[in-house]
mmCIF file of C-alpha atoms in Angstrom:
data_model
loop_
_atom_site.group_PDB
_atom_site.id
_atom_site.type_symbol
_atom_site.label_atom_id
_atom_site.label_comp_id
_atom_site.label_asym_id
_atom_site.label_seq_id
_atom_site.Cartn_x
_atom_site.Cartn_y
_atom_site.Cartn_z
ATOM 1 C CA GLN A 1 2.370 26.436 46.195
ATOM 2 C CA LEU A 2 0.323 27.777 43.211
ATOM 3 C CA ASP A 3 1.292 25.700 40.013
ATOM 4 C CA ARG A 4 -2.286 25.598 38.766
ATOM 5 C CA VAL A 5 -4.196 28.820 38.654
ATOM 6 C CA LYS A 6 -7.311 29.576 36.984
ATOM 7 C CA VAL A 7 -9.299 33.066 36.119
ATOM 8 C CA LEU A 8 -12.891 32.154 35.249
ATOM 9 C CA VAL A 9 -14.783 34.601 33.906
ATOM 10 C CA PHE A 10 -18.373 34.548 33.802
ATOM 11 C CA ALA A 11 -20.510 36.645 31.147
ATOM 12 C CA GLY A 12 -24.105 37.048 31.403
ATOM 13 C CA ASN A 13 -26.818 39.540 30.206
ATOM 14 C CA HIS A 14 -29.524 40.937 32.968
ATOM 15 C CA GLY A 15 -33.017 41.789 32.265
ATOM 16 C CA VAL A 16 -32.728 44.269 34.485
ATOM 17 C CA THR A 17 -30.907 46.627 31.804
ATOM 18 C CA ALA A 18 -34.427 47.083 30.271
ATOM 19 C CA GLN A 19 -35.197 49.537 33.160
ATOM 20 C CA GLY A 20 -32.289 51.519 31.836
ATOM 21 C CA VAL A 21 -29.680 50.916 34.666
ATOM 22 C CA SER A 22 -26.943 50.952 32.293
ATOM 23 C CA ALA A 23 -25.344 53.727 29.982
ATOM 24 C CA PHE A 24 -25.000 50.558 27.471
ATOM 25 C CA PRO A 25 -27.123 48.368 25.685
ATOM 26 C CA SER A 26 -26.607 44.299 26.402
ATOM 27 C CA GLU A 27 -25.185 43.764 23.443
ATOM 28 C CA VAL A 28 -22.161 44.972 24.283
ATOM 29 C CA THR A 29 -21.666 41.622 26.549
ATOM 30 C CA VAL A 30 -21.521 39.750 23.329
ATOM 31 C CA GLN A 31 -19.019 42.412 22.449
ATOM 32 C CA MET A 32 -16.715 42.164 25.307
ATOM 33 C CA VAL A 33 -16.950 38.454 25.199
ATOM 34 C CA ALA A 34 -15.344 38.297 21.828
ATOM 35 C CA ASN A 35 -12.741 40.790 23.202
ATOM 36 C CA PHE A 36 -12.157 38.512 25.841
ATOM 37 C CA ALA A 37 -11.307 35.525 23.004
ATOM 38 C CA GLY A 38 -9.364 38.248 21.183
ATOM 39 C CA GLY A 39 -7.335 38.815 23.554
ATOM 40 C CA GLY A 40 -7.774 41.950 24.012
ATOM 41 C CA ALA A 41 -9.610 43.155 27.526
ATOM 42 C CA ALA A 42 -7.491 44.374 30.487
ATOM 43 C CA ILE A 43 -8.735 40.789 32.347
ATOM 44 C CA ASN A 44 -6.286 38.930 29.562
ATOM 45 C CA GLN A 45 -3.297 41.232 29.916
ATOM 46 C CA LEU A 46 -3.589 40.874 33.876
ATOM 47 C CA ALA A 47 -4.177 36.915 33.433
ATOM 48 C CA ARG A 48 -0.812 36.597 30.960
ATOM 49 C CA ILE A 49 1.475 38.933 33.557
ATOM 50 C CA ALA A 50 0.132 36.384 36.614
ATOM 51 C CA GLY A 51 0.541 33.466 34.363
ATOM 52 C CA THR A 52 -2.350 31.940 34.533
ATOM 53 C CA GLU A 53 -5.031 30.364 32.357
ATOM 54 C CA LEU A 54 -8.337 32.415 31.354
ATOM 55 C CA ASP A 55 -11.452 30.933 30.786
ATOM 56 C CA VAL A 56 -14.117 32.874 29.409
ATOM 57 C CA ILE A 57 -17.444 31.363 30.159
ATOM 58 C CA PRO A 58 -20.915 32.567 28.304
ATOM 59 C CA LEU A 59 -23.613 32.000 30.044
ATOM 60 C CA ASP A 60 -26.719 31.741 27.241
ATOM 61 C CA LEU A 61 -25.654 35.511 26.203
ATOM 62 C CA ASP A 62 -29.524 35.210 24.064
ATOM 63 C CA TYR A 63 -31.255 34.990 27.028
ATOM 64 C CA PRO A 64 -31.089 37.576 29.442
ATOM 65 C CA THR A 65 -32.120 36.411 33.598
ATOM 66 C CA GLY A 66 -35.675 37.515 33.870
ATOM 67 C CA ASP A 67 -35.287 41.753 34.547
ATOM 68 C CA PHE A 68 -36.314 41.402 38.723
ATOM 69 C CA THR A 69 -37.949 44.006 38.892
ATOM 70 C CA GLN A 70 -41.257 42.327 37.527
ATOM 71 C CA VAL A 71 -40.063 38.226 37.819
ATOM 72 C CA PRO A 72 -37.566 36.450 39.252
ATOM 73 C CA ALA A 73 -34.225 37.026 37.532
ATOM 74 C CA MET A 74 -33.648 33.143 37.625
ATOM 75 C CA ASP A 75 -35.826 30.134 37.823
ATOM 76 C CA GLY A 76 -34.894 26.798 39.193
ATOM 77 C CA GLU A 77 -33.487 25.115 35.695
ATOM 78 C CA ALA A 78 -31.848 28.551 35.056
ATOM 79 C CA PHE A 79 -30.245 28.457 38.562
ATOM 80 C CA LEU A 80 -29.127 24.808 38.120
ATOM 81 C CA ALA A 81 -27.708 25.804 34.163
ATOM 82 C CA ALA A 82 -26.012 28.734 36.156
ATOM 83 C CA VAL A 83 -24.306 26.480 38.779
ATOM 84 C CA SER A 84 -23.302 23.247 36.825
ATOM 85 C CA ALA A 85 -21.604 25.785 34.231
ATOM 86 C CA GLY A 86 -19.295 26.937 37.257
ATOM 87 C CA TYR A 87 -18.725 23.499 38.787
ATOM 88 C CA ALA A 88 -17.819 21.952 35.264
ATOM 89 C CA ALA A 89 -15.532 25.183 34.823
ATOM 90 C CA VAL A 90 -13.424 24.238 37.999
ATOM 91 C CA THR A 91 -11.101 21.197 37.979
ATOM 92 C CA LYS A 92 -9.560 19.455 40.491
ATOM 93 C CA GLU A 93 -5.988 19.849 39.674
ATOM 94 C CA LEU A 94 -5.931 23.372 40.119
ATOM 95 C CA ASP A 95 -4.797 24.985 42.984
ATOM 96 C CA LEU A 96 -6.310 28.401 43.202
ATOM 97 C CA VAL A 97 -9.467 29.851 40.972
ATOM 98 C CA CYS A 98 -10.334 33.412 40.689
ATOM 99 C CA PHE A 99 -13.988 34.451 40.074
ATOM 100 C CA GLY A 100 -14.913 36.899 37.803
ATOM 101 C CA GLU A 101 -18.300 38.252 35.421
ATOM 102 C CA MET A 102 -19.173 40.404 32.994
ATOM 103 C CA GLY A 103 -22.379 41.470 31.402
ATOM 104 C CA ILE A 104 -23.671 44.913 30.867
ATOM 105 C CA GLY A 105 -25.895 46.027 33.889
ATOM 106 C CA ASN A 106 -24.284 43.271 36.399
ATOM 107 C CA THR A 107 -23.610 45.858 39.040
ATOM 108 C CA THR A 108 -27.704 46.464 39.615
ATOM 109 C CA PRO A 109 -28.126 42.514 40.597
ATOM 110 C CA ALA A 110 -24.832 42.787 42.574
ATOM 111 C CA ALA A 111 -25.711 45.357 44.192
ATOM 112 C CA ALA A 112 -29.461 44.192 45.017
ATOM 113 C CA ILE A 113 -28.032 40.858 45.918
ATOM 114 C CA SER A 114 -25.630 42.506 48.629
ATOM 115 C CA ALA A 115 -28.365 44.612 50.339
ATOM 116 C CA ALA A 116 -30.717 41.399 50.144
ATOM 117 C CA LEU A 117 -28.294 39.358 51.867
ATOM 118 C CA PHE A 118 -26.560 42.519 54.052
ATOM 119 C CA GLY A 119 -29.477 44.772 54.481
ATOM 120 C CA GLY A 120 -28.554 48.606 54.399
ATOM 121 C CA GLY A 121 -30.790 49.307 51.497
ATOM 122 C CA ALA A 122 -29.942 50.370 47.910
ATOM 123 C CA GLU A 123 -28.510 53.422 48.178
ATOM 124 C CA LYS A 124 -26.389 52.106 50.412
ATOM 125 C CA TRP A 125 -24.809 49.735 48.026
ATOM 126 C CA THR A 126 -25.864 50.980 44.225
ATOM 127 C CA GLY A 127 -22.957 53.161 42.768
ATOM 128 C CA ARG A 128 -22.826 54.827 39.403
ATOM 129 C CA GLY A 129 -21.527 51.316 36.691
ATOM 130 C CA THR A 130 -19.282 52.714 33.822
ATOM 131 C CA GLY A 131 -20.744 55.796 32.268
ATOM 132 C CA VAL A 132 -23.786 56.068 34.349
ATOM 133 C CA ASP A 133 -25.300 59.788 34.813
ATOM 134 C CA ASP A 134 -27.059 61.087 37.781
ATOM 135 C CA ALA A 135 -30.232 60.055 35.960
ATOM 136 C CA GLY A 136 -29.238 56.601 35.745
ATOM 137 C CA LEU A 137 -28.074 56.127 39.096
ATOM 138 C CA VAL A 138 -31.438 57.233 40.573
ATOM 139 C CA ARG A 139 -33.031 54.159 37.946
ATOM 140 C CA LYS A 140 -30.440 51.912 39.380
ATOM 141 C CA ILE A 141 -31.802 52.755 42.607
ATOM 142 C CA THR A 142 -35.015 52.456 42.053
ATOM 143 C CA ALA A 143 -34.760 48.899 39.902
ATOM 144 C CA ILE A 144 -33.327 47.826 43.403
ATOM 145 C CA GLU A 145 -35.776 48.263 45.519
ATOM 146 C CA ALA A 146 -38.554 47.615 43.161
ATOM 147 C CA GLY A 147 -36.897 43.828 43.399
ATOM 148 C CA LEU A 148 -36.484 44.327 46.981
ATOM 149 C CA LYS A 149 -40.193 44.898 47.638
ATOM 150 C CA ARG A 150 -41.458 42.564 44.576
ATOM 151 C CA HIS A 151 -38.845 39.738 46.131
ATOM 152 C CA ALA A 152 -39.557 40.570 50.100
ATOM 153 C CA GLU A 153 -40.889 37.205 50.825
ATOM 154 C CA ASP A 154 -37.921 35.537 49.445
ATOM 155 C CA LEU A 155 -34.954 37.348 50.655
ATOM 156 C CA ALA A 156 -34.445 35.417 54.206
ATOM 157 C CA ASP A 157 -33.543 31.954 51.972
ATOM 158 C CA PRO A 158 -30.058 33.452 50.573
ATOM 159 C CA LEU A 159 -30.736 30.493 47.866
ATOM 160 C CA MET A 160 -34.211 32.310 47.061
ATOM 161 C CA VAL A 161 -32.023 34.964 46.246
#
């Protein structure tokens, strides 16, 4: 029986947006978090209809991750802070936790992580995301390929990915 269900949405900004991989500026992440807080997003309605709690956890929105085409997206300290935020958000009495994320440019690191962990290259994993035109899709693929090349020596270790 699922008596206590919670939806956790983690929000963060991605440094790779500097490569023009999104149709929207990273400031929209903050606006979306405000929309979640005001109950105006689709996830609010889905959680309400499902009878679940919803928590939105903003992860240092003023400080995006590093641009993974240039530097590691996160250092050890940032990684531990993100994992700690996730750990703290989940309480023992929950029967089910549903995880979500939000952040402008989020599909670019998601595709890069998928390509790094499962193979198949950037093109296989990369979609347009919201509102991205043909040129934006090329920028996304190029950014992911650059990141995979730059961090090639770390790709064998899932924790480094």
